[in-house]
Every structure is written in C-alpha cells, then in structure tokens.
Amino acid sequence: MKPFFIIGNWKLNGNTIFVKNYINKIKNFLNKKKLNYCKISIAPSYTYLYLSNIYLNNTKIALTAQNVDINLSGSFTGEISINMLKDIGVKYVIIGHSERRIFHKETNEYISKKFHIIKSNDLIPILCIGETKLEKDMNQTKDICAKQIDVILNDQGVQAFNNTIIAYEPIWAIGSGKSANPIEVQNIHKFIRDYIAQKDLNISKNIIIQYGGSINENNIDMFIKQKDINGFLIGKASLTAENFISIVKKAEKIISSIH
Ligand code: PEP
C-alpha cells in the first residue's frame, strides 16, 4: 500500500527559531507515535533547508524544496541548482505551483524543464497542476490538467512520471479557506491516473496524487476516504506544528479505520 503522503509547504514564512521549534515538536510527536500509514515532509524556504536538514537528521521526515532552477551551474545570479538541493538532503521539489505560474510567469514548457532536471538528478518532483475558477466554471478542469501534464509527457515520455508526485491544486481553493468537493476531487484524480494509464498502467498505479487547497484538520475525512487521493500538499494549515500534527494524527486514525 502507498503511504498517504502529507507535505507542509511553508511558502515565504519562518525564521531560525520557527524552524527549530517546529521540527522539535514534530520529532516529539514521532517519538510517541509511530506512523503506520502516513509519510510526512516539510518544505521550508531555501534559506532554512540546510538548518532543517540538520534538525531532521535521524528522522523519517523528508525534506522538500519549494523551487529549483533549470540550470546546473553557471551565470544565473540568484538561482539554486538541483545539485545544491541534493547536497543538503532535499528529496522532493515542488514545481508548477500556481503562485509561481502566476507571480513568476512560469509556463508549462519551463516547468517541464524543471521536471527533467529534477528527475535526471534522482530527486522527486511534485508537479502542481490545477484550474482557475473561470476554467472550472467553463467545465475545462480536465482539459487544463491534461494540458499541464502533456508538455512533460510529450517532451520526456511517460517513463519520466515513474516515481513522481502530482499535486492537484485547484487555484480557486488555495488559501481561500474553501476546499474543493472531495467527490469532485476524486473524479479529477481518477482522470489524471487514467490519463497516465493510457500510456503506462504500472506508472499510473504507482504515482502519488495529492490534493491541495484549504485543507485543515476539520475537512480531511472525506478526502482521505477517496481511492485516488494519496496525500495532501498543505499551505496555511501547515504553518503551525500543532495544526500539522493534528492533521497527521487524524489521517492515521481515519486510514486505520478503513483498513
Ligand atoms: C498551497 O499553496 O499549495 C496550498 C494548498 O495552500 P493552502 O493549504 O493554504 O490552501
């Protein structure tokens, strides 16, 4: 069985004290409670990855980066390469987040290059996809998701999706306090899995499809119960260790009641 993978994306938040306290709290929690179904990861900003890696030493908490450059080295002022991330213990890299698509004008083609550089250096991309409210209202969700996946499928083939994560994040649900309908999310996740399955059944079965968009401890039940929802990418509710831990605790309980 795939672990239910919960990632906290801290975005542009935190400082050294925050990092220390947060990780200590999660470590205390994990010392008391063994996770049977969930896997967890945190995504601090670049500046705190190194420190986080030191604090996370000897734990099962994986380290995720929020971004990476498409180049390995050279004259690219202000950028961070995949080798640099690897060097400090990063395992996963978020790409295609709507905030980067919107505020940094990242295109599907550019995101495909990031996907390639991550895969070819043996780290795991978390590819965020999802539609705007207008696209949802125009019934275009599946087309948009397919288009965001297609660029990578066409550039790199279905094999590139082996051992990767797709995070379906409807843009209108992110940070809005209003999560999507879990049944509708299941429907989209199934569409995404079937879309990959048309090219390779095994890869489609193994791919982890997370949901992201205003998840909190009070709304996770129905999401977790859906067959094709394999985890969460969480923004706001991951900004306190207490909330993040509550979500993980509750997820463990719900999953154990299903099995
Ligand atoms: C996100 O930004 O990926 C996200 C899911 O944020 P939030 O949980 O705050 O909606």
PDB file of C-alpha atoms and ligand atoms in Angstrom:
ATOM      1  CA  MET A   1       0.000   0.000   0.000  1.00  0.00           C
ATOM      2  CA  LYS A   2       1.209   3.510  -0.867  1.00  0.00           C
ATOM      3  CA  PRO A   3       1.840   5.729   2.163  1.00  0.00           C
ATOM      4  CA  PHE A   4      -0.507   8.696   2.472  1.00  0.00           C
ATOM      5  CA  PHE A   5       1.942  11.495   1.813  1.00  0.00           C
ATOM      6  CA  ILE A   6       1.390  14.805   3.641  1.00  0.00           C
ATOM      7  CA  ILE A   7       3.634  17.751   2.835  1.00  0.00           C
ATOM      8  CA  GLY A   8       3.650  21.107   4.594  1.00  0.00           C
ATOM      9  CA  ASN A   9       4.554  23.947   2.236  1.00  0.00           C
ATOM     10  CA  TRP A  10       5.696  26.823   4.438  1.00  0.00           C
ATOM     11  CA  LYS A  11       5.973  29.212   1.470  1.00  0.00           C
ATOM     12  CA  LEU A  12       7.532  32.575   2.411  1.00  0.00           C
ATOM     13  CA  ASN A  13       7.297  32.061   6.168  1.00  0.00           C
ATOM     14  CA  GLY A  14       9.526  31.148   9.087  1.00  0.00           C
ATOM     15  CA  ASN A  15      12.837  32.023  10.703  1.00  0.00           C
ATOM     16  CA  THR A  16      15.525  30.088  12.578  1.00  0.00           C
ATOM     17  CA  ILE A  17      13.536  29.896  15.826  1.00  0.00           C
ATOM     18  CA  PHE A  18      10.424  28.790  13.964  1.00  0.00           C
ATOM     19  CA  VAL A  19      12.358  26.005  12.215  1.00  0.00           C
ATOM     20  CA  LYS A  20      13.877  24.742  15.464  1.00  0.00           C
ATOM     21  CA  ASN A  21      10.620  24.773  17.433  1.00  0.00           C
ATOM     22  CA  TYR A  22       8.545  23.287  14.631  1.00  0.00           C
ATOM     23  CA  ILE A  23      10.876  20.382  13.951  1.00  0.00           C
ATOM     24  CA  ASN A  24      11.325  19.685  17.668  1.00  0.00           C
ATOM     25  CA  LYS A  25       7.557  19.434  18.062  1.00  0.00           C
ATOM     26  CA  ILE A  26       7.228  17.009  15.167  1.00  0.00           C
ATOM     27  CA  LYS A  27      10.122  14.946  16.498  1.00  0.00           C
ATOM     28  CA  ASN A  28       8.482  14.749  19.934  1.00  0.00           C
ATOM     29  CA  PHE A  29       5.257  13.667  18.294  1.00  0.00           C
ATOM     30  CA  LEU A  30       7.006  10.977  16.254  1.00  0.00           C
ATOM     31  CA  ASN A  31       8.848   9.711  19.329  1.00  0.00           C
ATOM     32  CA  LYS A  32       5.483   8.954  20.893  1.00  0.00           C
ATOM     33  CA  LYS A  33       3.607   7.853  17.800  1.00  0.00           C
ATOM     34  CA  LYS A  34       4.820   5.548  15.065  1.00  0.00           C
ATOM     35  CA  LEU A  35       3.228   6.383  11.728  1.00  0.00           C
ATOM     36  CA  ASN A  36       1.697   3.303  10.126  1.00  0.00           C
ATOM     37  CA  TYR A  37       0.050   4.879   7.092  1.00  0.00           C
ATOM     38  CA  CYS A  38       1.356   8.407   6.597  1.00  0.00           C
ATOM     39  CA  LYS A  39       4.608   9.767   5.370  1.00  0.00           C
ATOM     40  CA  ILE A  40       5.422  13.415   6.086  1.00  0.00           C
ATOM     41  CA  SER A  41       7.618  16.125   4.694  1.00  0.00           C
ATOM     42  CA  ILE A  42       8.163  19.840   5.219  1.00  0.00           C
ATOM     43  CA  ALA A  43       9.038  22.416   2.572  1.00  0.00           C
ATOM     44  CA  PRO A  44      10.853  25.364   4.192  1.00  0.00           C
ATOM     45  CA  SER A  45      12.153  28.251   2.120  1.00  0.00           C
ATOM     46  CA  TYR A  46      15.635  27.857   0.586  1.00  0.00           C
ATOM     47  CA  THR A  47      17.406  29.649   3.418  1.00  0.00           C
ATOM     48  CA  TYR A  48      16.185  27.160   6.033  1.00  0.00           C
ATOM     49  CA  LEU A  49      16.702  23.905   4.132  1.00  0.00           C
ATOM     50  CA  TYR A  50      20.236  23.397   5.417  1.00  0.00           C
ATOM     51  CA  LEU A  51      19.249  24.012   9.034  1.00  0.00           C
ATOM     52  CA  SER A  52      16.130  21.864   8.655  1.00  0.00           C
ATOM     53  CA  ASN A  53      18.223  19.013   7.307  1.00  0.00           C
ATOM     54  CA  ILE A  54      20.433  19.147  10.391  1.00  0.00           C
ATOM     55  CA  TYR A  55      17.440  19.124  12.737  1.00  0.00           C
ATOM     56  CA  LEU A  56      15.715  16.368  10.736  1.00  0.00           C
ATOM     57  CA  ASN A  57      18.721  14.080  10.996  1.00  0.00           C
ATOM     58  CA  ASN A  58      17.748  10.535  12.018  1.00  0.00           C
ATOM     59  CA  THR A  59      14.044  11.097  11.468  1.00  0.00           C
ATOM     60  CA  LYS A  60      11.762   9.821   8.742  1.00  0.00           C
ATOM     61  CA  ILE A  61      10.624  13.335   7.878  1.00  0.00           C
ATOM     62  CA  ALA A  62      11.632  14.102   4.310  1.00  0.00           C
ATOM     63  CA  LEU A  63      12.861  17.466   3.130  1.00  0.00           C
ATOM     64  CA  THR A  64      11.126  19.212   0.225  1.00  0.00           C
ATOM     65  CA  ALA A  65      12.279  22.330  -1.630  1.00  0.00           C
ATOM     66  CA  GLN A  66       9.760  24.869  -2.926  1.00  0.00           C
ATOM     67  CA  ASN A  67      11.571  25.506  -6.194  1.00  0.00           C
ATOM     68  CA  VAL A  68      14.697  24.807  -8.281  1.00  0.00           C
ATOM     69  CA  ASP A  69      16.430  26.363 -11.264  1.00  0.00           C
ATOM     70  CA  ILE A  70      16.585  24.685 -14.682  1.00  0.00           C
ATOM     71  CA  ASN A  71      20.393  25.061 -14.838  1.00  0.00           C
ATOM     72  CA  LEU A  72      23.027  23.026 -13.034  1.00  0.00           C
ATOM     73  CA  SER A  73      25.626  25.766 -12.633  1.00  0.00           C
ATOM     74  CA  GLY A  74      26.897  28.947 -14.255  1.00  0.00           C
ATOM     75  CA  SER A  75      25.998  32.594 -14.533  1.00  0.00           C
ATOM     76  CA  PHE A  76      22.482  32.526 -13.143  1.00  0.00           C
ATOM     77  CA  THR A  77      22.515  35.044 -10.322  1.00  0.00           C
ATOM     78  CA  GLY A  78      20.103  34.303  -7.533  1.00  0.00           C
ATOM     79  CA  GLU A  79      19.294  30.766  -8.608  1.00  0.00           C
ATOM     80  CA  ILE A  80      19.644  27.443  -6.764  1.00  0.00           C
ATOM     81  CA  SER A  81      20.518  24.224  -8.591  1.00  0.00           C
ATOM     82  CA  ILE A  82      19.281  20.688  -8.091  1.00  0.00           C
ATOM     83  CA  ASN A  83      22.792  19.580  -7.031  1.00  0.00           C
ATOM     84  CA  MET A  84      22.828  22.219  -4.315  1.00  0.00           C
ATOM     85  CA  LEU A  85      19.482  20.942  -3.038  1.00  0.00           C
ATOM     86  CA  LYS A  86      20.668  17.348  -3.187  1.00  0.00           C
ATOM     87  CA  ASP A  87      23.827  18.337  -1.328  1.00  0.00           C
ATOM     88  CA  ILE A  88      21.790  19.459   1.687  1.00  0.00           C
ATOM     89  CA  GLY A  89      19.455  16.489   1.915  1.00  0.00           C
ATOM     90  CA  VAL A  90      16.476  17.559  -0.190  1.00  0.00           C
ATOM     91  CA  LYS A  91      14.446  14.636  -1.608  1.00  0.00           C
ATOM     92  CA  TYR A  92      11.420  16.329  -3.193  1.00  0.00           C
ATOM     93  CA  VAL A  93      10.968  19.537  -5.158  1.00  0.00           C
ATOM     94  CA  ILE A  94       7.693  21.383  -5.703  1.00  0.00           C
ATOM     95  CA  ILE A  95       7.291  22.706  -9.246  1.00  0.00           C
ATOM     96  CA  GLY A  96       4.443  24.293 -11.152  1.00  0.00           C
ATOM     97  CA  HIS A  97       2.850  25.786  -8.042  1.00  0.00           C
ATOM     98  CA  SER A  98       0.178  28.256  -9.136  1.00  0.00           C
ATOM     99  CA  GLU A  99       1.906  31.037  -7.198  1.00  0.00           C
ATOM    100  CA  ARG A 100       4.982  30.553  -9.390  1.00  0.00           C
ATOM    101  CA  ARG A 101       2.899  30.215 -12.528  1.00  0.00           C
ATOM    102  CA  ILE A 102       1.059  33.453 -11.679  1.00  0.00           C
ATOM    103  CA  PHE A 103       3.668  35.672  -9.971  1.00  0.00           C
ATOM    104  CA  HIS A 104       6.735  34.434 -11.853  1.00  0.00           C
ATOM    105  CA  LYS A 105       5.061  33.719 -15.189  1.00  0.00           C
ATOM    106  CA  GLU A 106       6.314  30.130 -15.262  1.00  0.00           C
ATOM    107  CA  THR A 107       4.990  28.309 -18.317  1.00  0.00           C
ATOM    108  CA  ASN A 108       4.262  24.611 -18.834  1.00  0.00           C
ATOM    109  CA  GLU A 109       7.387  24.396 -21.029  1.00  0.00           C
ATOM    110  CA  TYR A 110       9.589  25.939 -18.330  1.00  0.00           C
ATOM    111  CA  ILE A 111       8.086  23.660 -15.677  1.00  0.00           C
ATOM    112  CA  SER A 112       8.796  20.675 -17.925  1.00  0.00           C
ATOM    113  CA  LYS A 113      12.490  21.664 -17.913  1.00  0.00           C
ATOM    114  CA  LYS A 114      12.442  21.737 -14.111  1.00  0.00           C
ATOM    115  CA  PHE A 115      10.780  18.323 -14.063  1.00  0.00           C
ATOM    116  CA  HIS A 116      13.556  16.995 -16.299  1.00  0.00           C
ATOM    117  CA  ILE A 117      16.423  18.404 -14.237  1.00  0.00           C
ATOM    118  CA  ILE A 118      14.918  17.001 -11.026  1.00  0.00           C
ATOM    119  CA  LYS A 119      14.352  13.524 -12.473  1.00  0.00           C
ATOM    120  CA  SER A 120      17.700  13.298 -14.169  1.00  0.00           C
ATOM    121  CA  ASN A 121      19.362  14.044 -10.836  1.00  0.00           C
ATOM    122  CA  ASP A 122      17.358  11.402  -8.974  1.00  0.00           C
ATOM    123  CA  LEU A 123      15.185  13.669  -6.881  1.00  0.00           C
ATOM    124  CA  ILE A 124      11.407  13.541  -6.948  1.00  0.00           C
ATOM    125  CA  PRO A 125       9.282  16.297  -8.499  1.00  0.00           C
ATOM    126  CA  ILE A 126       5.933  17.288  -7.059  1.00  0.00           C
ATOM    127  CA  LEU A 127       4.172  18.658 -10.104  1.00  0.00           C
ATOM    128  CA  CYS A 128       1.353  21.043  -9.169  1.00  0.00           C
ATOM    129  CA  ILE A 129      -1.495  21.322 -11.633  1.00  0.00           C
ATOM    130  CA  GLY A 130      -4.985  22.783 -11.464  1.00  0.00           C
ATOM    131  CA  GLU A 131      -7.515  25.136 -12.920  1.00  0.00           C
ATOM    132  CA  THR A 132      -8.721  28.675 -12.191  1.00  0.00           C
ATOM    133  CA  LYS A 133     -12.289  29.379 -11.049  1.00  0.00           C
ATOM    134  CA  LEU A 134     -13.208  30.593 -14.519  1.00  0.00           C
ATOM    135  CA  GLU A 135     -11.844  27.412 -16.107  1.00  0.00           C
ATOM    136  CA  LYS A 136     -13.785  25.337 -13.580  1.00  0.00           C
ATOM    137  CA  ASP A 137     -16.980  27.210 -14.345  1.00  0.00           C
ATOM    138  CA  MET A 138     -16.396  26.610 -18.042  1.00  0.00           C
ATOM    139  CA  ASN A 139     -16.003  22.886 -17.366  1.00  0.00           C
ATOM    140  CA  GLN A 140     -12.390  22.913 -18.510  1.00  0.00           C
ATOM    141  CA  THR A 141     -10.721  21.335 -15.465  1.00  0.00           C
ATOM    142  CA  LYS A 142      -9.796  18.049 -17.135  1.00  0.00           C
ATOM    143  CA  ASP A 143      -8.523  19.776 -20.283  1.00  0.00           C
ATOM    144  CA  ILE A 144      -6.340  22.112 -18.224  1.00  0.00           C
ATOM    145  CA  CYS A 145      -4.879  19.262 -16.160  1.00  0.00           C
ATOM    146  CA  ALA A 146      -4.238  17.200 -19.289  1.00  0.00           C
ATOM    147  CA  LYS A 147      -2.506  20.147 -20.940  1.00  0.00           C
ATOM    148  CA  GLN A 148      -0.260  20.704 -17.916  1.00  0.00           C
ATOM    149  CA  ILE A 149       0.738  17.032 -17.950  1.00  0.00           C
ATOM    150  CA  ASP A 150       1.008  16.758 -21.750  1.00  0.00           C
ATOM    151  CA  VAL A 151       4.005  19.043 -22.090  1.00  0.00           C
ATOM    152  CA  ILE A 152       6.044  16.694 -19.896  1.00  0.00           C
ATOM    153  CA  LEU A 153       4.604  13.542 -21.472  1.00  0.00           C
ATOM    154  CA  ASN A 154       5.449  14.830 -24.952  1.00  0.00           C
ATOM    155  CA  ASP A 155       8.918  16.129 -24.014  1.00  0.00           C
ATOM    156  CA  GLN A 156      10.064  13.255 -21.808  1.00  0.00           C
ATOM    157  CA  GLY A 157       7.717  10.317 -22.283  1.00  0.00           C
ATOM    158  CA  VAL A 158       5.617   8.531 -19.681  1.00  0.00           C
ATOM    159  CA  GLN A 159       8.712   6.971 -18.055  1.00  0.00           C
ATOM    160  CA  ALA A 160       9.523  10.386 -16.645  1.00  0.00           C
ATOM    161  CA  PHE A 161       6.461  10.005 -14.401  1.00  0.00           C
ATOM    162  CA  ASN A 162       7.854   6.880 -12.773  1.00  0.00           C
ATOM    163  CA  ASN A 163       8.116   7.509  -9.028  1.00  0.00           C
ATOM    164  CA  THR A 164       6.778  11.049  -9.099  1.00  0.00           C
ATOM    165  CA  ILE A 165       4.043  13.046  -7.421  1.00  0.00           C
ATOM    166  CA  ILE A 166       1.286  15.126  -8.961  1.00  0.00           C
ATOM    167  CA  ALA A 167      -0.466  17.613  -6.696  1.00  0.00           C
ATOM    168  CA  TYR A 168      -3.891  18.578  -7.971  1.00  0.00           C
ATOM    169  CA  GLU A 169      -4.461  22.076  -6.611  1.00  0.00           C
ATOM    170  CA  PRO A 170      -7.475  23.966  -7.925  1.00  0.00           C
ATOM    171  CA  ILE A 171      -6.223  27.548  -7.861  1.00  0.00           C
ATOM    172  CA  TRP A 172      -9.510  28.911  -6.509  1.00  0.00           C
ATOM    173  CA  ALA A 173      -9.235  26.619  -3.456  1.00  0.00           C
ATOM    174  CA  ILE A 174      -5.688  27.591  -2.499  1.00  0.00           C
ATOM    175  CA  GLY A 175      -5.605  29.883   0.529  1.00  0.00           C
ATOM    176  CA  SER A 176      -9.311  30.622   0.119  1.00  0.00           C
ATOM    177  CA  GLY A 177     -10.482  28.738   3.205  1.00  0.00           C
ATOM    178  CA  LYS A 178     -12.855  26.839   0.927  1.00  0.00           C
ATOM    179  CA  SER A 179     -11.626  23.398  -0.109  1.00  0.00           C
ATOM    180  CA  ALA A 180     -12.904  21.640  -3.216  1.00  0.00           C
ATOM    181  CA  ASN A 181     -15.592  18.978  -3.057  1.00  0.00           C
ATOM    182  CA  PRO A 182     -13.850  15.665  -2.219  1.00  0.00           C
ATOM    183  CA  ILE A 183     -16.027  13.692  -4.660  1.00  0.00           C
ATOM    184  CA  GLU A 184     -15.176  16.113  -7.464  1.00  0.00           C
ATOM    185  CA  VAL A 185     -11.501  15.910  -6.480  1.00  0.00           C
ATOM    186  CA  GLN A 186     -11.666  12.098  -6.627  1.00  0.00           C
ATOM    187  CA  ASN A 187     -13.150  12.406 -10.097  1.00  0.00           C
ATOM    188  CA  ILE A 188     -10.262  14.616 -11.266  1.00  0.00           C
ATOM    189  CA  HIS A 189      -7.642  12.407  -9.585  1.00  0.00           C
ATOM    190  CA  LYS A 190      -9.113   9.372 -11.345  1.00  0.00           C
ATOM    191  CA  PHE A 191      -8.994  11.262 -14.615  1.00  0.00           C
ATOM    192  CA  ILE A 192      -5.304  12.098 -14.012  1.00  0.00           C
ATOM    193  CA  ARG A 193      -4.460   8.483 -13.152  1.00  0.00           C
ATOM    194  CA  ASP A 194      -6.376   7.138 -16.162  1.00  0.00           C
ATOM    195  CA  TYR A 195      -4.673   9.688 -18.387  1.00  0.00           C
ATOM    196  CA  ILE A 196      -1.245   8.365 -17.389  1.00  0.00           C
ATOM    197  CA  ALA A 197      -2.577   4.776 -17.555  1.00  0.00           C
ATOM    198  CA  GLN A 198      -3.293   5.206 -21.256  1.00  0.00           C
ATOM    199  CA  LYS A 199       0.491   5.304 -21.677  1.00  0.00           C
ATOM    200  CA  ASP A 200       1.628   3.029 -18.829  1.00  0.00           C
ATOM    201  CA  LEU A 201      -0.559   1.203 -16.352  1.00  0.00           C
ATOM    202  CA  ASN A 202       2.126   0.472 -13.756  1.00  0.00           C
ATOM    203  CA  ILE A 203       3.394   4.025 -13.633  1.00  0.00           C
ATOM    204  CA  SER A 204      -0.166   5.274 -13.234  1.00  0.00           C
ATOM    205  CA  LYS A 205      -0.788   2.885 -10.335  1.00  0.00           C
ATOM    206  CA  ASN A 206       2.350   3.983  -8.507  1.00  0.00           C
ATOM    207  CA  ILE A 207       2.045   7.693  -8.982  1.00  0.00           C
ATOM    208  CA  ILE A 208       1.082   9.612  -5.835  1.00  0.00           C
ATOM    209  CA  ILE A 209      -1.688  12.133  -6.481  1.00  0.00           C
ATOM    210  CA  GLN A 210      -2.023  14.701  -3.703  1.00  0.00           C
ATOM    211  CA  TYR A 211      -4.774  17.217  -3.214  1.00  0.00           C
ATOM    212  CA  GLY A 212      -4.012  20.785  -2.146  1.00  0.00           C
ATOM    213  CA  GLY A 213      -6.349  23.682  -1.402  1.00  0.00           C
ATOM    214  CA  SER A 214      -7.502  24.846   2.050  1.00  0.00           C
ATOM    215  CA  ILE A 215      -7.000  21.506   3.759  1.00  0.00           C
ATOM    216  CA  ASN A 216      -7.295  21.571   7.546  1.00  0.00           C
ATOM    217  CA  GLU A 217      -7.943  19.046  10.292  1.00  0.00           C
ATOM    218  CA  ASN A 218     -11.704  19.587  10.082  1.00  0.00           C
ATOM    219  CA  ASN A 219     -12.167  18.790   6.408  1.00  0.00           C
ATOM    220  CA  ILE A 220      -9.818  15.885   5.703  1.00  0.00           C
ATOM    221  CA  ASP A 221     -12.157  12.930   6.362  1.00  0.00           C
ATOM    222  CA  MET A 222     -13.889  12.680   3.012  1.00  0.00           C
ATOM    223  CA  PHE A 223     -10.707  13.411   1.068  1.00  0.00           C
ATOM    224  CA  ILE A 224      -8.810  10.587   2.755  1.00  0.00           C
ATOM    225  CA  LYS A 225     -11.616   8.143   2.029  1.00  0.00           C
ATOM    226  CA  GLN A 226     -11.285   8.642  -1.741  1.00  0.00           C
ATOM    227  CA  LYS A 227      -9.437   5.917  -3.615  1.00  0.00           C
ATOM    228  CA  ASP A 228      -7.267   8.167  -5.769  1.00  0.00           C
ATOM    229  CA  ILE A 229      -6.326  10.779  -3.190  1.00  0.00           C
ATOM    230  CA  ASN A 230      -2.925   9.680  -1.905  1.00  0.00           C
ATOM    231  CA  GLY A 231      -1.894  12.653   0.175  1.00  0.00           C
ATOM    232  CA  PHE A 232      -2.087  16.390   0.779  1.00  0.00           C
ATOM    233  CA  LEU A 233       0.000  19.407  -0.093  1.00  0.00           C
ATOM    234  CA  ILE A 234      -0.837  21.867   2.669  1.00  0.00           C
ATOM    235  CA  GLY A 235      -0.086  25.573   2.875  1.00  0.00           C
ATOM    236  CA  LYS A 236      -1.714  27.610   5.644  1.00  0.00           C
ATOM    237  CA  ALA A 237      -2.631  24.735   7.965  1.00  0.00           C
ATOM    238  CA  SER A 238       0.988  23.568   7.965  1.00  0.00           C
ATOM    239  CA  LEU A 239       2.223  26.844   9.427  1.00  0.00           C
ATOM    240  CA  THR A 240       1.968  25.679  12.999  1.00  0.00           C
ATOM    241  CA  ALA A 241       3.415  22.354  14.099  1.00  0.00           C
ATOM    242  CA  GLU A 242       0.277  21.793  16.202  1.00  0.00           C
ATOM    243  CA  ASN A 243      -2.065  22.018  13.214  1.00  0.00           C
ATOM    244  CA  PHE A 244       0.199  19.929  11.022  1.00  0.00           C
ATOM    245  CA  ILE A 245       0.464  17.238  13.712  1.00  0.00           C
ATOM    246  CA  SER A 246      -3.323  17.249  14.233  1.00  0.00           C
ATOM    247  CA  ILE A 247      -3.823  16.594  10.529  1.00  0.00           C
ATOM    248  CA  VAL A 248      -1.308  13.734  10.531  1.00  0.00           C
ATOM    249  CA  LYS A 249      -2.828  12.216  13.696  1.00  0.00           C
ATOM    250  CA  LYS A 250      -6.321  12.384  12.282  1.00  0.00           C
ATOM    251  CA  ALA A 251      -5.208  10.971   8.924  1.00  0.00           C
ATOM    252  CA  GLU A 252      -3.610   7.983  10.691  1.00  0.00           C
ATOM    253  CA  LYS A 253      -6.845   7.372  12.597  1.00  0.00           C
ATOM    254  CA  ILE A 254      -9.087   7.623   9.518  1.00  0.00           C
ATOM    255  CA  ILE A 255      -6.880   5.375   7.413  1.00  0.00           C
ATOM    256  CA  SER A 256      -6.611   2.777  10.174  1.00  0.00           C
ATOM    257  CA  SER A 257     -10.416   2.680  10.391  1.00  0.00           C
ATOM    258  CA  ILE A 258     -10.667   1.991   6.647  1.00  0.00           C
ATOM    259  CA  HIS A 259      -8.190  -0.936   6.692  1.00  0.00           C
TER     260      HIS A 259
HETATM  261  C1  PEP B   1      -0.801  25.537  -1.480  1.00  0.00           C
HETATM  262  O1  PEP B   1      -0.425  26.713  -1.598  1.00  0.00           O
HETATM  263  O2  PEP B   1      -0.246  24.619  -2.111  1.00  0.00           O
HETATM  264  C2  PEP B   1      -1.932  25.267  -0.606  1.00  0.00           C
HETATM  265  C3  PEP B   1      -2.553  24.138  -0.738  1.00  0.00           C
HETATM  266  O3  PEP B   1      -2.241  26.264   0.277  1.00  0.00           O
HETATM  267  P1  PEP B   1      -3.468  26.237   1.330  1.00  0.00           P
HETATM  268  O4  PEP B   1      -3.407  24.912   2.052  1.00  0.00           O
HETATM  269  O5  PEP B   1      -3.192  27.405   2.217  1.00  0.00           O
HETATM  270  O6  PEP B   1      -4.705  26.364   0.537  1.00  0.00           O
END
